Amino acid sequence: MPTDTSQIGKTKTYRAQLLICAGTGCVSNRAFKVRDALVEEIKKQDLVEEVQVVATGCQGFCAQGPIIIVQPDGIFYQMLTVDDVHLLIEEHLVKGRPVEKLMYIPSKGKPPIPKLSDIAFFSKQRLIVLKNRGLIDPEKIDEYIARDGYQALAKVLTSMTPEQVIDEIKASGLRGRGGAGFSTGRKWELAREASGNGKYIICNADEGDPGAFMDRSVIESDPHAVLEGMLIGAYAIGSEYGYIYIREEYPLAMKRLHIAIDQAREYGLLGDDILGCGFNFDVSVHRGAGAFICGEETSLIASLEGRTPEPRIRPPFPAQSGLWGKPTNINNVETWTNVPAIINRGSEWFSSIGTESSKGTKVFSVVGKVTNTGLVEVPMGTTLREIVHDIGGGIPGGKRFKAVQTGGPSGGCIPESLLDLPIDYERLAEVGSIMGSGGLIVMDEETCMVDVARYFLDFLRSESCGKCTTCREGIAAMHDIVADICNGQGKPEHIGLLQDLAEAVKDASLCALGGTAPNPVLSTLRYFNDEYEAHIKDKKCPAGVCQALIKYSIDAEKCKGCTLCSKHCPEEAITGKTKEAHIIDEEKCIKCGACRESCKFEAVLVE
Amino acid sequence: MSDIPTITINGKEIPARAGQTILDVAIENGIEIPNLCHDARLKPSGACRLCLVEVEGQKQPVTACTFEISEGLVVKTETDFIRRLRKTVLELLFYEHLGVCTTCDDNGDCKLQRYAYEYQLDDDVFQISTVNVAQENYTTGNEAIEYDPDKCIRCGRCIRICEEVQMDSALTFKDRAANIEVTTAFDIPLNDSTCELCGQCISTCPTGALYERQAKGKGQCKDILRTRTTCPYCGVGCQIDLNVNPKTNKIVRVTSEVGCIPNDGNLCAKGRFAMDFVASEKRLTCPLIKRNGEFEKATWDEATNFIAERLTKIKTQNGPDSIAGLSSAKCTNEDNYIFQKFIRAVIGTNNVDHCARLCHSSTVAGLARAFGSGAMTNSIDELKNSACIFIIGSNTSEAHPVIALSIKEAVARNGAKLIVADPRQIDIVRFAELHLSQKPGTDVALINAMMNVIISEKLLDSDFINDRTEGFDAMAEALKDFTPEKAEEITTVPAEKIRQAARIYAGALTATIVYSMGITQHTTGTDNVLSLANLSMLTGNLGKESTGVNPLRGQNNVQGACDIGALPNVYPGYQSVEDSAIRAKFEKAWAKELSGNKGLTVVEIFHAVETGDIKAIYIMGENPALSDPNLNRTRKALDMVDFLVVQDIFLSETAQYAEVVLPSFCFAEKDGTFTNTERRVQRVRKAVTPPAGARNDWEIVCEVATKMGYRMQYDGAETIMNEIASVTPIYGGISFDRIDSVGLQWPCTDKDHPGTKYLHKGKFTRGRGKFHPVEFKAPAEEPSDEYPFVLSTGRQLYQYHTGTMTRKSAVINQVSPTGYVEIHIEDAGKLGIADGDTVEVATIRGRVSTLAKVTRTIERGWLFMPFHFCEGPANMLTIDALDPTAKIPEYKVCAATIRKE
């Protein structure tokens, strides 16, 4: 839904602006309802001339949505509902008294933090890719331009040769943010050097990792930055046409992209003779149908051509023969978005951030058993501990941290002993994981690592395209073995078999999907071997997750007979009188854990 | 990098060629690297992961099938690491491959089985949790092809061959990951898909997952005997291996070896699925003599004595020229040689002809006049490298499906430009840059206008014209006013398209013309051929690779039957019967005085029956009662002729008119040779034991000859070929030894001659190429108020000639059960005809009942009928007006009418 434009005049100034997050997370938490209520309340309070409501892109703090930042004070309000609106307007905007009860409280008993800049989630981040998040209306090109938008494009078109642009990107040390980490400048150079005309560039926005939403958020909050990056790349390699390949499941991102493209065309920033410099470039948006494999570049190209998305052997690389057989440069959303910043601020500035081999920042979607789930951008070299404990606010409910998985479903699980690992491409590879596109899943003591391996194998076995034997059957075979272990059918020889099979799948698969798919198995075998042993030898799941290996019971000492558990039990397996200890009928119990979650006295035991 | 890079495999230095993969080099040098998804006909895919090898400098093992070699590459194919990986890959394949070798047809010829043994797989490393039960899939209900997903290893070869070689794209994978299965797009039944039943998918399947439904259980590969021979359908001359179960003496399936010449392992529906006729219960097994209007069984002695007596009597009473023989384009060169020798030396007449009269006699006449030889100038293999291919009057993908593959390859893989001139939107138009839909019978106008453009726009090859040809000025003069606009009025092809076609053809580095019966079967057939000869000489597209004028011959040995002299005007090797020196040579060789008069042609023979000039006809393996034009008239002649002998494998429509019917061997029971369309003489080999009671064609003829007082006796086909070589200069170097593995292309004049890939290099056979001015002439019969449609006839993919062989196949009968007439949807609408309606098609000569096929692929006002079907035979309608030079009838144009029955 577009913002109510009747409130906005381009040159009009307001006493206050309410920046309401309209990213997918907040929108699904009814941010638009809150927005409409705000507009209504402002009319009612006769503040239309003084207060403006702006729907911004994702602000990253998704766990707390819907959120609003009141400017110019920088006050941060969270978890708003329609019922809070009257109070917020009345108190803050009429009476000038910020509303404490709507502010962020870092942990129980601590005082609320009024300002966004003081919240650890935000203060530890460094924004390059997400610099405009929450600050501009992504559906208005003027707001992007007002924050130096398209300045980098003007700079390259008027004062740099394509070669100079490539040199600048190479010098910056920018590496592909889609996961492989290949030098972006070098990639561009290969595409530029490739003979043949009619070159293409592609933006890979087919973000398939479960729990990852970096690309979606970037497009939703700053679509012009993606376009500007592509324009600069197109100029550098000598391409006049580009495609943005985006998941069908991202309707909001797609809508904002279309608006941005229309506006850019209207402003002469896409099309023929851009900025009067004789440079032509246009772009179209292609919707993917939701196959994980399409994130792999040769599959994506096959899909764009209307063929079955299967990876093919490289060489030839897309830079030599890509879309329709033409030299093609493909980068992901985050890579493209870094480009304008590098051009504007210089490669030296960019390469000063990060580690020896990995420069700049990386955006992570932090999810799982962590207090502050959301989207964070940190300099390369930030430790996992800083991300999990400082920015992420640690593990909720006082539980113990167990592992963090980076890089999406084919990433490895990294144990607590390695939490001080600084994030960069090589260090993650050394410990058996990958940077991937930036998924980061935090697991606590109640997570079973064998079950985690099973879960990701289950995902991958249905997302393998099926072309090569080792990926198609190897993942299925690994899954079946791990599932047997989870089901209590594990045999001692399974561990060796699994290890050998995982190594073979890694060594023998055609593309990176198969090549990395064994990571969850290999890393859990490496760091959490004791859990496998417990499943196989003792027929026990130490985390209490694998249903075939666990038993629920009620501690009669602790049970107060509140009856809550029996009310929550879907199978009527719990009996007992009020204020007397309850009992679970093992025959009926389906081990769903509803009783344990509902118990306020920790009386439900799992073993 | 040097031109000949050297690589090291397992410590041994091996010279290689740039562009080869590791696997290519290994195969060439006999180093075995296991592989399952590789087929030399396909682009490498790297899917099965079995051919992994270690390459120095590579972090990970690479697939040998995809890795291109470079100078100094060091490869190890058999390290412990690699063997362990391969073993795991094989184990994983058996995680999905649930096949049981004991009941599998491929047992004994299965790579997966062989590798499993070599790598000593444990039976159940990964235990299969669920077993699929057999269920319906896309092949259910199809007679030809069956798919067993449990045996499928998902290598994708079937899909790739369908897309890359056949370019039919009928197959695809469905679903993802371990659930992928081969199927058609949208999972429709194969019968409803674009599948052409070529069976290439079966041919490339490395396991028993795809197999011939009819072959299931008829014999496992380990028990099968394979005999290499030449396909009996069409003139491509595909090399096939008849897989015979020796216990049953039956052909179980047909295979072909990748790499073989000329078809590289590719076959069409007929070659692969239409061999049922060999073991048909309807085969003739005993001579028959008609007594009181009924056939009675006779002994061979009775039959041959009877024939010898009757023929001798007629010859004595009415003279040798009252007897005529029809030889056969289906029989071997050896059969044809003996037959024409019998007619010439024993009967004493040149009245010998065969069905080439009805297909390419105008080619022989036209090209002989222009160039000096009437055959395909270039080779099939050269087509794929042509820059421009101009198909005119050839429904290549239906009539010569395997040649069409080379044309598709030229276009889709090598960027050639294809121009198709055909009244109908035939299948190969899919690949064309330009389709010219000329009105039937207006080819000369179209080609003249193209030449007009080439001359006026100065796109001609003056050097070639000056150095190699004669008669250019007269021809150019005749073309002066033949503008594209004028041609548009005649042909209905827009002038601009004619200009484009001329520019594409003349502008190409190498341009080749491919034509067939759309050009030849006209009263202007010879003119049409001369026009094409003019066009090619005008642009210098002759005498070099990937150019030329290439008539595609329709029957398996129609080229050979012509070469070997089953024609009324020439002895073997196109040596004129009217040349006394040549005649003297043959008189000496055959020890008999010979006639110096040209004989009668096919249609003339039947017309001469009406006048009483022909009293007896001896027909070997032809079926004029269905194949000849204006059937009412032909059949009347067959009925009228005093004495008719028919030698055949079935009691054909023609045989039913005979006094004596003689049962003969079919191709699978014979030794001998066929000559394919590119002049390649190839071996035919006996693969099954013939039916008791039948005899070899040449042996039958020899017996009759001997009984007529001229002793003809040969040890076998090889001896006959040696005699052929001794009297036929263009076959002078042909012997069974030399063509044992690969056939030779004539001219091959002596035992050291390597054969001739393309003709007219440096010099035309006749010296200089001759331009002929050709005027446009209208067809013999034009539409009228009473007969407002133009009717053309021709072939369709699944049937062959008069259907005596193809229609014995269950596969073919399912896909092509009966005849039909194609009519444009608008014409059909006006006449109230719906698709599948029974209609009557009539011409002034006859009327037939058939089914309507309503389509948009034909132009308004035109009709098309295939001629294979004895029910509703198209030739009841066709006209027997002849080309004045070649005497070929105008099958392609007559005036007709159509109405709903």
PDB file of N, CA and C in Angstrom, chain B residues 51-81:
ATOM      1  N   CYS B  51      33.180 -40.743 -14.013  1.00  0.00           N
ATOM      2  CA  CYS B  51      34.443 -40.639 -14.743  1.00  0.00           C
ATOM      3  C   CYS B  51      35.417 -39.697 -14.047  1.00  0.00           C
ATOM      4  N   LEU B  52      35.230 -39.527 -12.731  1.00  0.00           N
ATOM      5  CA  LEU B  52      36.146 -38.653 -11.994  1.00  0.00           C
ATOM      6  C   LEU B  52      37.583 -39.142 -12.128  1.00  0.00           C
ATOM      7  N   VAL B  53      38.473 -38.185 -12.323  1.00  0.00           N
ATOM      8  CA  VAL B  53      39.906 -38.495 -12.369  1.00  0.00           C
ATOM      9  C   VAL B  53      40.636 -37.391 -11.599  1.00  0.00           C
ATOM     10  N   GLU B  54      41.881 -37.675 -11.266  1.00  0.00           N
ATOM     11  CA  GLU B  54      42.680 -36.640 -10.610  1.00  0.00           C
ATOM     12  C   GLU B  54      43.526 -35.937 -11.654  1.00  0.00           C
ATOM     13  N   VAL B  55      43.534 -34.610 -11.584  1.00  0.00           N
ATOM     14  CA  VAL B  55      44.349 -33.826 -12.499  1.00  0.00           C
ATOM     15  C   VAL B  55      45.287 -32.983 -11.657  1.00  0.00           C
ATOM     16  N   GLU B  56      46.548 -33.033 -11.980  1.00  0.00           N
ATOM     17  CA  GLU B  56      47.531 -32.256 -11.207  1.00  0.00           C
ATOM     18  C   GLU B  56      47.181 -30.787 -11.262  1.00  0.00           C
ATOM     19  N   GLY B  57      47.199 -30.142 -10.094  1.00  0.00           N
ATOM     20  CA  GLY B  57      46.908 -28.713 -10.043  1.00  0.00           C
ATOM     21  C   GLY B  57      45.456 -28.405  -9.763  1.00  0.00           C
ATOM     22  N   GLN B  58      44.590 -29.416  -9.837  1.00  0.00           N
ATOM     23  CA  GLN B  58      43.173 -29.190  -9.537  1.00  0.00           C
ATOM     24  C   GLN B  58      42.922 -29.595  -8.080  1.00  0.00           C
ATOM     25  N   LYS B  59      42.221 -28.744  -7.365  1.00  0.00           N
ATOM     26  CA  LYS B  59      41.983 -29.006  -5.949  1.00  0.00           C
ATOM     27  C   LYS B  59      41.131 -30.259  -5.749  1.00  0.00           C
ATOM     28  N   GLN B  60      40.171 -30.413  -6.662  1.00  0.00           N
ATOM     29  CA  GLN B  60      39.229 -31.515  -6.516  1.00  0.00           C
ATOM     30  C   GLN B  60      39.296 -32.419  -7.739  1.00  0.00           C
ATOM     31  N   PRO B  61      38.833 -33.648  -7.623  1.00  0.00           N
ATOM     32  CA  PRO B  61      38.773 -34.493  -8.813  1.00  0.00           C
ATOM     33  C   PRO B  61      37.853 -33.861  -9.862  1.00  0.00           C
ATOM     34  N   VAL B  62      38.137 -34.114 -11.134  1.00  0.00           N
ATOM     35  CA  VAL B  62      37.311 -33.533 -12.201  1.00  0.00           C
ATOM     36  C   VAL B  62      36.675 -34.658 -13.008  1.00  0.00           C
ATOM     37  N   THR B  63      35.595 -34.333 -13.708  1.00  0.00           N
ATOM     38  CA  THR B  63      34.976 -35.338 -14.566  1.00  0.00           C
ATOM     39  C   THR B  63      35.704 -35.347 -15.914  1.00  0.00           C
ATOM     40  N   ALA B  64      36.181 -36.516 -16.296  1.00  0.00           N
ATOM     41  CA  ALA B  64      36.969 -36.652 -17.528  1.00  0.00           C
ATOM     42  C   ALA B  64      36.140 -36.290 -18.751  1.00  0.00           C
ATOM     43  N   CYS B  65      34.827 -36.472 -18.665  1.00  0.00           N
ATOM     44  CA  CYS B  65      33.991 -36.230 -19.843  1.00  0.00           C
ATOM     45  C   CYS B  65      33.819 -34.751 -20.136  1.00  0.00           C
ATOM     46  N   THR B  66      34.091 -33.897 -19.145  1.00  0.00           N
ATOM     47  CA  THR B  66      33.874 -32.465 -19.370  1.00  0.00           C
ATOM     48  C   THR B  66      35.168 -31.674 -19.398  1.00  0.00           C
ATOM     49  N   PHE B  67      36.245 -32.263 -18.915  1.00  0.00           N
ATOM     50  CA  PHE B  67      37.473 -31.490 -18.739  1.00  0.00           C
ATOM     51  C   PHE B  67      38.272 -31.453 -20.029  1.00  0.00           C
ATOM     52  N   GLU B  68      38.410 -30.250 -20.572  1.00  0.00           N
ATOM     53  CA  GLU B  68      39.117 -30.110 -21.839  1.00  0.00           C
ATOM     54  C   GLU B  68      40.624 -30.160 -21.597  1.00  0.00           C
ATOM     55  N   ILE B  69      41.319 -30.877 -22.452  1.00  0.00           N
ATOM     56  CA  ILE B  69      42.750 -31.065 -22.227  1.00  0.00           C
ATOM     57  C   ILE B  69      43.545 -29.833 -22.642  1.00  0.00           C
ATOM     58  N   SER B  70      44.725 -29.708 -22.080  1.00  0.00           N
ATOM     59  CA  SER B  70      45.657 -28.677 -22.516  1.00  0.00           C
ATOM     60  C   SER B  70      47.057 -29.264 -22.408  1.00  0.00           C
ATOM     61  N   GLU B  71      48.003 -28.627 -23.053  1.00  0.00           N
ATOM     62  CA  GLU B  71      49.375 -29.135 -23.105  1.00  0.00           C
ATOM     63  C   GLU B  71      49.892 -29.424 -21.688  1.00  0.00           C
ATOM     64  N   GLY B  72      50.480 -30.588 -21.545  1.00  0.00           N
ATOM     65  CA  GLY B  72      51.150 -30.909 -20.291  1.00  0.00           C
ATOM     66  C   GLY B  72      50.258 -31.387 -19.159  1.00  0.00           C
ATOM     67  N   LEU B  73      48.985 -31.579 -19.456  1.00  0.00           N
ATOM     68  CA  LEU B  73      48.058 -32.032 -18.419  1.00  0.00           C
ATOM     69  C   LEU B  73      48.506 -33.385 -17.861  1.00  0.00           C
ATOM     70  N   VAL B  74      48.469 -33.514 -16.546  1.00  0.00           N
ATOM     71  CA  VAL B  74      48.841 -34.800 -15.936  1.00  0.00           C
ATOM     72  C   VAL B  74      47.626 -35.392 -15.244  1.00  0.00           C
ATOM     73  N   VAL B  75      47.212 -36.550 -15.716  1.00  0.00           N
ATOM     74  CA  VAL B  75      45.958 -37.148 -15.272  1.00  0.00           C
ATOM     75  C   VAL B  75      46.228 -38.508 -14.648  1.00  0.00           C
ATOM     76  N   LYS B  76      45.542 -38.788 -13.549  1.00  0.00           N
ATOM     77  CA  LYS B  76      45.591 -40.143 -12.969  1.00  0.00           C
ATOM     78  C   LYS B  76      44.172 -40.672 -12.895  1.00  0.00           C
ATOM     79  N   THR B  77      43.967 -41.835 -13.457  1.00  0.00           N
ATOM     80  CA  THR B  77      42.590 -42.329 -13.547  1.00  0.00           C
ATOM     81  C   THR B  77      42.274 -43.442 -12.561  1.00  0.00           C
ATOM     82  N   GLU B  78      43.308 -44.006 -11.930  1.00  0.00           N
ATOM     83  CA  GLU B  78      43.032 -45.209 -11.127  1.00  0.00           C
ATOM     84  C   GLU B  78      43.655 -45.146  -9.739  1.00  0.00           C
ATOM     85  N   THR B  79      43.706 -43.968  -9.130  1.00  0.00           N
ATOM     86  CA  THR B  79      44.273 -43.917  -7.774  1.00  0.00           C
ATOM     87  C   THR B  79      43.281 -44.526  -6.789  1.00  0.00           C
ATOM     88  N   ASP B  80      43.776 -44.869  -5.607  1.00  0.00           N
ATOM     89  CA  ASP B  80      42.891 -45.442  -4.579  1.00  0.00           C
ATOM     90  C   ASP B  80      41.764 -44.471  -4.255  1.00  0.00           C
ATOM     91  N   PHE B  81      42.134 -43.191  -4.147  1.00  0.00           N
ATOM     92  CA  PHE B  81      41.135 -42.168  -3.828  1.00  0.00           C
ATOM     93  C   PHE B  81      40.019 -42.157  -4.871  1.00  0.00           C
TER      94      PHE B  81
END
